[in-house]
Tab-separated table of C-alpha atoms in Angstrom:
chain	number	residue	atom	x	y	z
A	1	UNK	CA	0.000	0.000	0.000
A	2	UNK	CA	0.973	3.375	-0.833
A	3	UNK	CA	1.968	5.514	2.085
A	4	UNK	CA	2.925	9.335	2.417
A	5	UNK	CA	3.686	10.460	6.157
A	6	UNK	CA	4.659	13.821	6.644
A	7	UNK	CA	6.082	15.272	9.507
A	8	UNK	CA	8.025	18.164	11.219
A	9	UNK	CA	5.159	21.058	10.949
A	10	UNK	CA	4.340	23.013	14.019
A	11	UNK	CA	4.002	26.680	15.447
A	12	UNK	CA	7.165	28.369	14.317
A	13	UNK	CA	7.677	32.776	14.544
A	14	UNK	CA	7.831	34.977	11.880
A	15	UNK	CA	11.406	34.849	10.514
A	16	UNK	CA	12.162	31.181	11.823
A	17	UNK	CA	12.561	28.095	9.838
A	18	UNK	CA	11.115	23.983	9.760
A	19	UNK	CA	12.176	21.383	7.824
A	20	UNK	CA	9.136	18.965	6.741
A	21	UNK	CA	9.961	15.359	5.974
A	22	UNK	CA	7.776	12.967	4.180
A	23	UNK	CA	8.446	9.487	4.385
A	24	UNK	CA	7.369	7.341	1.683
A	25	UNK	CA	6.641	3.378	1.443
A	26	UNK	CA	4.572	0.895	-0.406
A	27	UNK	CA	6.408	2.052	-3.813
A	28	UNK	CA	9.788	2.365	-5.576
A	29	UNK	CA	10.193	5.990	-4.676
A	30	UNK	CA	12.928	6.519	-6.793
A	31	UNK	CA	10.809	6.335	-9.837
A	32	UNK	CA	8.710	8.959	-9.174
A	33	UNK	CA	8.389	12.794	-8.933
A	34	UNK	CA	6.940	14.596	-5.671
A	35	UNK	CA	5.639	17.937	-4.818
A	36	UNK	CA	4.289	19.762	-2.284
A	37	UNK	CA	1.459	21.105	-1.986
A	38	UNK	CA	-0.030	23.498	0.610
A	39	UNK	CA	-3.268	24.371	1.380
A	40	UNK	CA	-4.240	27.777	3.464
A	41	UNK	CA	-6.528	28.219	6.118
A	42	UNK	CA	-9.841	28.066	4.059
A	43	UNK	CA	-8.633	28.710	0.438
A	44	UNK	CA	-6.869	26.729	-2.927
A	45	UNK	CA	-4.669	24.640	-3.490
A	46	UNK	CA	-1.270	25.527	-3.980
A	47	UNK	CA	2.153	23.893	-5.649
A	48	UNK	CA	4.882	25.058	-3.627
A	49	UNK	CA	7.552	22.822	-5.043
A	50	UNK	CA	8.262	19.982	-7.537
A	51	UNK	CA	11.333	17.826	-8.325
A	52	UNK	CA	11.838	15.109	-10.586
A	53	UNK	CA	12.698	11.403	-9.807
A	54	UNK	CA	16.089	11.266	-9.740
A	55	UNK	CA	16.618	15.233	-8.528
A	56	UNK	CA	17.611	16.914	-11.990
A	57	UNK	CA	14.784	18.901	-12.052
A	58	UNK	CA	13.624	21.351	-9.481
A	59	UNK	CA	10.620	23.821	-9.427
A	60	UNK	CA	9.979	26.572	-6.698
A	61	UNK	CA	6.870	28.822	-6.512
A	62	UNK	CA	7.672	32.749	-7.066
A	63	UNK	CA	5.747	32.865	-3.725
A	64	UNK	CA	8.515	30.890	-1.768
A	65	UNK	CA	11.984	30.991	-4.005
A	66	UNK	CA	14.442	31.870	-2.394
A	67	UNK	CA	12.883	30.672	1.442
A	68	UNK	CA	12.307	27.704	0.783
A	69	UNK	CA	13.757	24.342	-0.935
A	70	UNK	CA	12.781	21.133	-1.904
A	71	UNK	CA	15.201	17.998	-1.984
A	72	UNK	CA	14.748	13.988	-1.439
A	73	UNK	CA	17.269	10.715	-0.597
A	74	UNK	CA	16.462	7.740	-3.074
A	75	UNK	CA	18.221	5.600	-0.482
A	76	UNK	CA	15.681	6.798	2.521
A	77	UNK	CA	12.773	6.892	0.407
A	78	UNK	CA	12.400	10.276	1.702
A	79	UNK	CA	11.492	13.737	0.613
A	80	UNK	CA	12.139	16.817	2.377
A	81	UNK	CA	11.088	20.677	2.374
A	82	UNK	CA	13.453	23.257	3.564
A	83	UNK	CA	11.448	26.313	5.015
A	84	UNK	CA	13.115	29.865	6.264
A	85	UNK	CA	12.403	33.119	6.934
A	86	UNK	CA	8.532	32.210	7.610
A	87	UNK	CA	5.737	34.338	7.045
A	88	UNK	CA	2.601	34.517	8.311
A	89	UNK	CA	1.444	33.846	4.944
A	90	UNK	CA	3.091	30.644	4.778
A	91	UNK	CA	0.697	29.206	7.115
A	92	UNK	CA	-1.004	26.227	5.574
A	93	UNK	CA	-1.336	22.432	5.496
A	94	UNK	CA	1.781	21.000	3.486
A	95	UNK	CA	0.711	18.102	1.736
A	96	UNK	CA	3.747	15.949	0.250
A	97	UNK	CA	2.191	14.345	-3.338
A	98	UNK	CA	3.790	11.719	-5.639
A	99	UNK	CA	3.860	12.463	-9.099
A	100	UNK	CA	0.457	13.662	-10.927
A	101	UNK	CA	-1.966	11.954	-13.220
A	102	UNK	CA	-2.934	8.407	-12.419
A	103	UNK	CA	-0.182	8.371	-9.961
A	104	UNK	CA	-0.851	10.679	-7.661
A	105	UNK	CA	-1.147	9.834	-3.552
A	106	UNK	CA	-1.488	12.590	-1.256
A	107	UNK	CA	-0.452	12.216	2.641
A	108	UNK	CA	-2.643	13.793	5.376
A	109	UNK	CA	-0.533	16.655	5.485
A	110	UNK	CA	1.271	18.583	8.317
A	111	UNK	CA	-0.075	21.773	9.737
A	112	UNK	CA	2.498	25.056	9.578
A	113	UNK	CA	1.430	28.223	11.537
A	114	UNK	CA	3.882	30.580	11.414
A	115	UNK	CA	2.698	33.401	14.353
A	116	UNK	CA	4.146	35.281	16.965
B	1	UNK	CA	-0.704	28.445	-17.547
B	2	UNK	CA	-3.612	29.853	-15.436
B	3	UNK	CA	-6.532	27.595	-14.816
B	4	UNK	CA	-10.016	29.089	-14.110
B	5	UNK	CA	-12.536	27.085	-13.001
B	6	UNK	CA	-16.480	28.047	-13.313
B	7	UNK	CA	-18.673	28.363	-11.528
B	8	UNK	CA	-16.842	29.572	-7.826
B	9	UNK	CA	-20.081	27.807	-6.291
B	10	UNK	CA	-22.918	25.665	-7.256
B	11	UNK	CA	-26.359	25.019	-5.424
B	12	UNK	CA	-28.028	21.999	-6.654
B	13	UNK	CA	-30.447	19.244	-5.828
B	14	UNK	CA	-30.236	15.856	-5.293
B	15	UNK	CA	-30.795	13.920	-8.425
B	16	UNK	CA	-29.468	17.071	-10.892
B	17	UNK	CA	-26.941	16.552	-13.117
B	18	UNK	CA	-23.840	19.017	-12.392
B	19	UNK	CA	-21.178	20.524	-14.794
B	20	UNK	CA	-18.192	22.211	-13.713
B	21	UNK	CA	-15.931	24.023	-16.551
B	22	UNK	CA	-11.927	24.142	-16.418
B	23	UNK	CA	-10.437	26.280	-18.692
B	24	UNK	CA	-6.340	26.652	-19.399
B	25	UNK	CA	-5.322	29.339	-20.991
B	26	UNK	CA	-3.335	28.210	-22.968
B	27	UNK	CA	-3.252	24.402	-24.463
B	28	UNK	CA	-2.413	21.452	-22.619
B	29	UNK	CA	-3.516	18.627	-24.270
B	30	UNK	CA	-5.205	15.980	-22.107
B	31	UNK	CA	-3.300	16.366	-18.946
B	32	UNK	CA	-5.677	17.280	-16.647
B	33	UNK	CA	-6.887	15.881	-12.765
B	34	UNK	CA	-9.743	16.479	-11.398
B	35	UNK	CA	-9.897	16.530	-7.193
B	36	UNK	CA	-12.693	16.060	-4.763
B	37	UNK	CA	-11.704	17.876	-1.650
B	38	UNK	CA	-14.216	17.084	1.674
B	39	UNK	CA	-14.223	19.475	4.336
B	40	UNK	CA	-10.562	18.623	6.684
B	41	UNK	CA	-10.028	16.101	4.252
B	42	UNK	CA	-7.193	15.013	1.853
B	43	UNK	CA	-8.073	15.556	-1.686
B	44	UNK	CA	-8.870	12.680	-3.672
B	45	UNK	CA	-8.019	11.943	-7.509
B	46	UNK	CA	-11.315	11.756	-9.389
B	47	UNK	CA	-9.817	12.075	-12.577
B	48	UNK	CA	-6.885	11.761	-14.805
B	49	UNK	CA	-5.664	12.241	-18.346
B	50	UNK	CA	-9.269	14.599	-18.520
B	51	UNK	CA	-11.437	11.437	-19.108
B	52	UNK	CA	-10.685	8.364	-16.875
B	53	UNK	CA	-12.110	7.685	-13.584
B	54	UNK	CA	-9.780	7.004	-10.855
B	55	UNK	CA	-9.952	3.491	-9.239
B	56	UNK	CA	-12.932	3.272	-7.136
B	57	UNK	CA	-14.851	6.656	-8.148
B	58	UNK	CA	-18.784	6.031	-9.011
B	59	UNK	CA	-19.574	5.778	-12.368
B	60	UNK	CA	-21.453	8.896	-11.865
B	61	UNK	CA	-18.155	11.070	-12.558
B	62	UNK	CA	-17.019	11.845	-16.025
B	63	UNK	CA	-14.440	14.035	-17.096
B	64	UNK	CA	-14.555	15.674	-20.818
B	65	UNK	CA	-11.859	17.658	-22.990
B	66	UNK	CA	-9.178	18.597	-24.279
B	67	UNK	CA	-6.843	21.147	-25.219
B	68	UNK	CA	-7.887	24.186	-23.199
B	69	UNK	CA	-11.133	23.721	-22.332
B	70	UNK	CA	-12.537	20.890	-19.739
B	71	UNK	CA	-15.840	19.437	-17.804
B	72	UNK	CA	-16.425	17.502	-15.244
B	73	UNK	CA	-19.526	16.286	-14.669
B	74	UNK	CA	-21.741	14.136	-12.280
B	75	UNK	CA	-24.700	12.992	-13.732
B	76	UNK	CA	-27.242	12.419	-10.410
B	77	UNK	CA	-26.078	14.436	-7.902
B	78	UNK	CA	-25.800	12.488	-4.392
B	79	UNK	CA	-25.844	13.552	-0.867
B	80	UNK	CA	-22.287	12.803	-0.124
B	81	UNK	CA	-20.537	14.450	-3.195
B	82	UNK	CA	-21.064	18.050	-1.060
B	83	UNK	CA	-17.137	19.080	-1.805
B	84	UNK	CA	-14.692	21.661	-3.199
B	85	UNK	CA	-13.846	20.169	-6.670
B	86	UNK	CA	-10.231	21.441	-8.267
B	87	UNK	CA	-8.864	20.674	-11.722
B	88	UNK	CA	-4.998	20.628	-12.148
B	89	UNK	CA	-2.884	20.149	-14.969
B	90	UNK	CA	0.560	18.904	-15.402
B	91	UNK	CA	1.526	19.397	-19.377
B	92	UNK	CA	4.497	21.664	-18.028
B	93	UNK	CA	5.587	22.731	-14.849
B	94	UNK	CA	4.041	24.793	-12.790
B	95	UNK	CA	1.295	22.174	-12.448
B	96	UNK	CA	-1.336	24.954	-11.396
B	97	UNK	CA	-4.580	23.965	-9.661
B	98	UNK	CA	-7.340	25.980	-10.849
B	99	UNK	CA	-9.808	28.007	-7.751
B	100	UNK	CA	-11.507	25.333	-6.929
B	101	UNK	CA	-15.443	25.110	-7.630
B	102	UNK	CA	-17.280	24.554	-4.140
B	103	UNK	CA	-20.836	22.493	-4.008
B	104	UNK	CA	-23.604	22.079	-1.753
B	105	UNK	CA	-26.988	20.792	-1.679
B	106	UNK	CA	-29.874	22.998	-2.477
């Protein structure tokens, strides 16, 4: 079975940094592209950040280059979102996502609030 | 590629059949998803490639289009398909998501 576990969010200040993990199992991770995706306090969707299977390929939103950055380990079937200088803005559910199409899986997501 | 979605909301009855419209602006061939999102839930895949249902979605879903322009559709609206509905595509990256259409019952 396909499974997506993310972890690391929590209440963080304005101006202070969290790394999210996702841990992935059930699949041959290393064939597939992830994302994440984060959701705001009663609004859209949103891709944050995307990168290909085997890392070549790495996409940032405008709304985060810069802040934040997206990486993974093949060998720990694990990807991994670098987050700094947090705004209040960035407060969300980060959802970590496998590929797109007929092969996407979403985890439950972890919760960010970024407040004072 | 910006995705707009109409309508932002839809009222409708049990029983009605329901269309929501995804339009890309510009084209993107078939690559298209379409997600049910339940209130404090995890959205789900409905739909991928613009026309195939996603394993274990009621046959009541469809999915229609191509190119720039996109439906999806349920044909007897139930009781339990009250959600936020979102196309995405992925023909180039950024995969946008478009606003997101919400839907209750009348």
């Amino acid at each position: 079975e396909v499974q997506l576990v993310e972890s690391g969010g929590g209440l963080v200040q304005p101006g202070g940094s969290l790394r999210l993990s996702c841990a992935a199992s059930g699949f041959t991770f290393s064939t597939f592209s992830m994302n994440w995706v984060r959701q705001a306090p009663g609004m859209g969707l949103e891709l944050v950040a995307y990168i290909s299977s085997s890392g070549a390929t790495i996409y940032h939103a405008d709304s985060v280059k810069g802040r934040f950055t997206i990486s993974r380990d093949n060998a720990k079937n694990s990807l991994y979102l670098q987050m700094k200088s947090l705004r209040a803005e960035d407060t969300a559910v980060y959802y970590c996502v496998r590929d797109y199409g007929i092969n996407s899986r979403w985890g439950q997501g972890t919760l960010v609030t970024v407040s004072s | 590629i910006q995705m707009a979605q109409s309508p932002s909301s839809l009222s409708a009855s049990v029983g009605d059949r329901v269309t929501i419209t995804c339009q890309a602006s510009q084209d993107i061939n078939k690559y298209l998803n379409w997600y049910q999102q339940k209130p404090g839930k995890v959205p789900k895949l409905l739909i991928y490639d613009a026309s195939n249902l996603a394993t274990g979605v009621p046959s009541r879903f469809s999915g229609g289009g191509y190119g720039t322009e996109f439906t999806l559709s349920i044909s007897s609206l139930q009781p339990e398909d009250i959600a936020t509905y979102y196309c995405q595509h992925y023909d180039h990256l950024p995969y946008d998501f478009g606003p997101g259409t919400k839907l209750d019952i009348k």
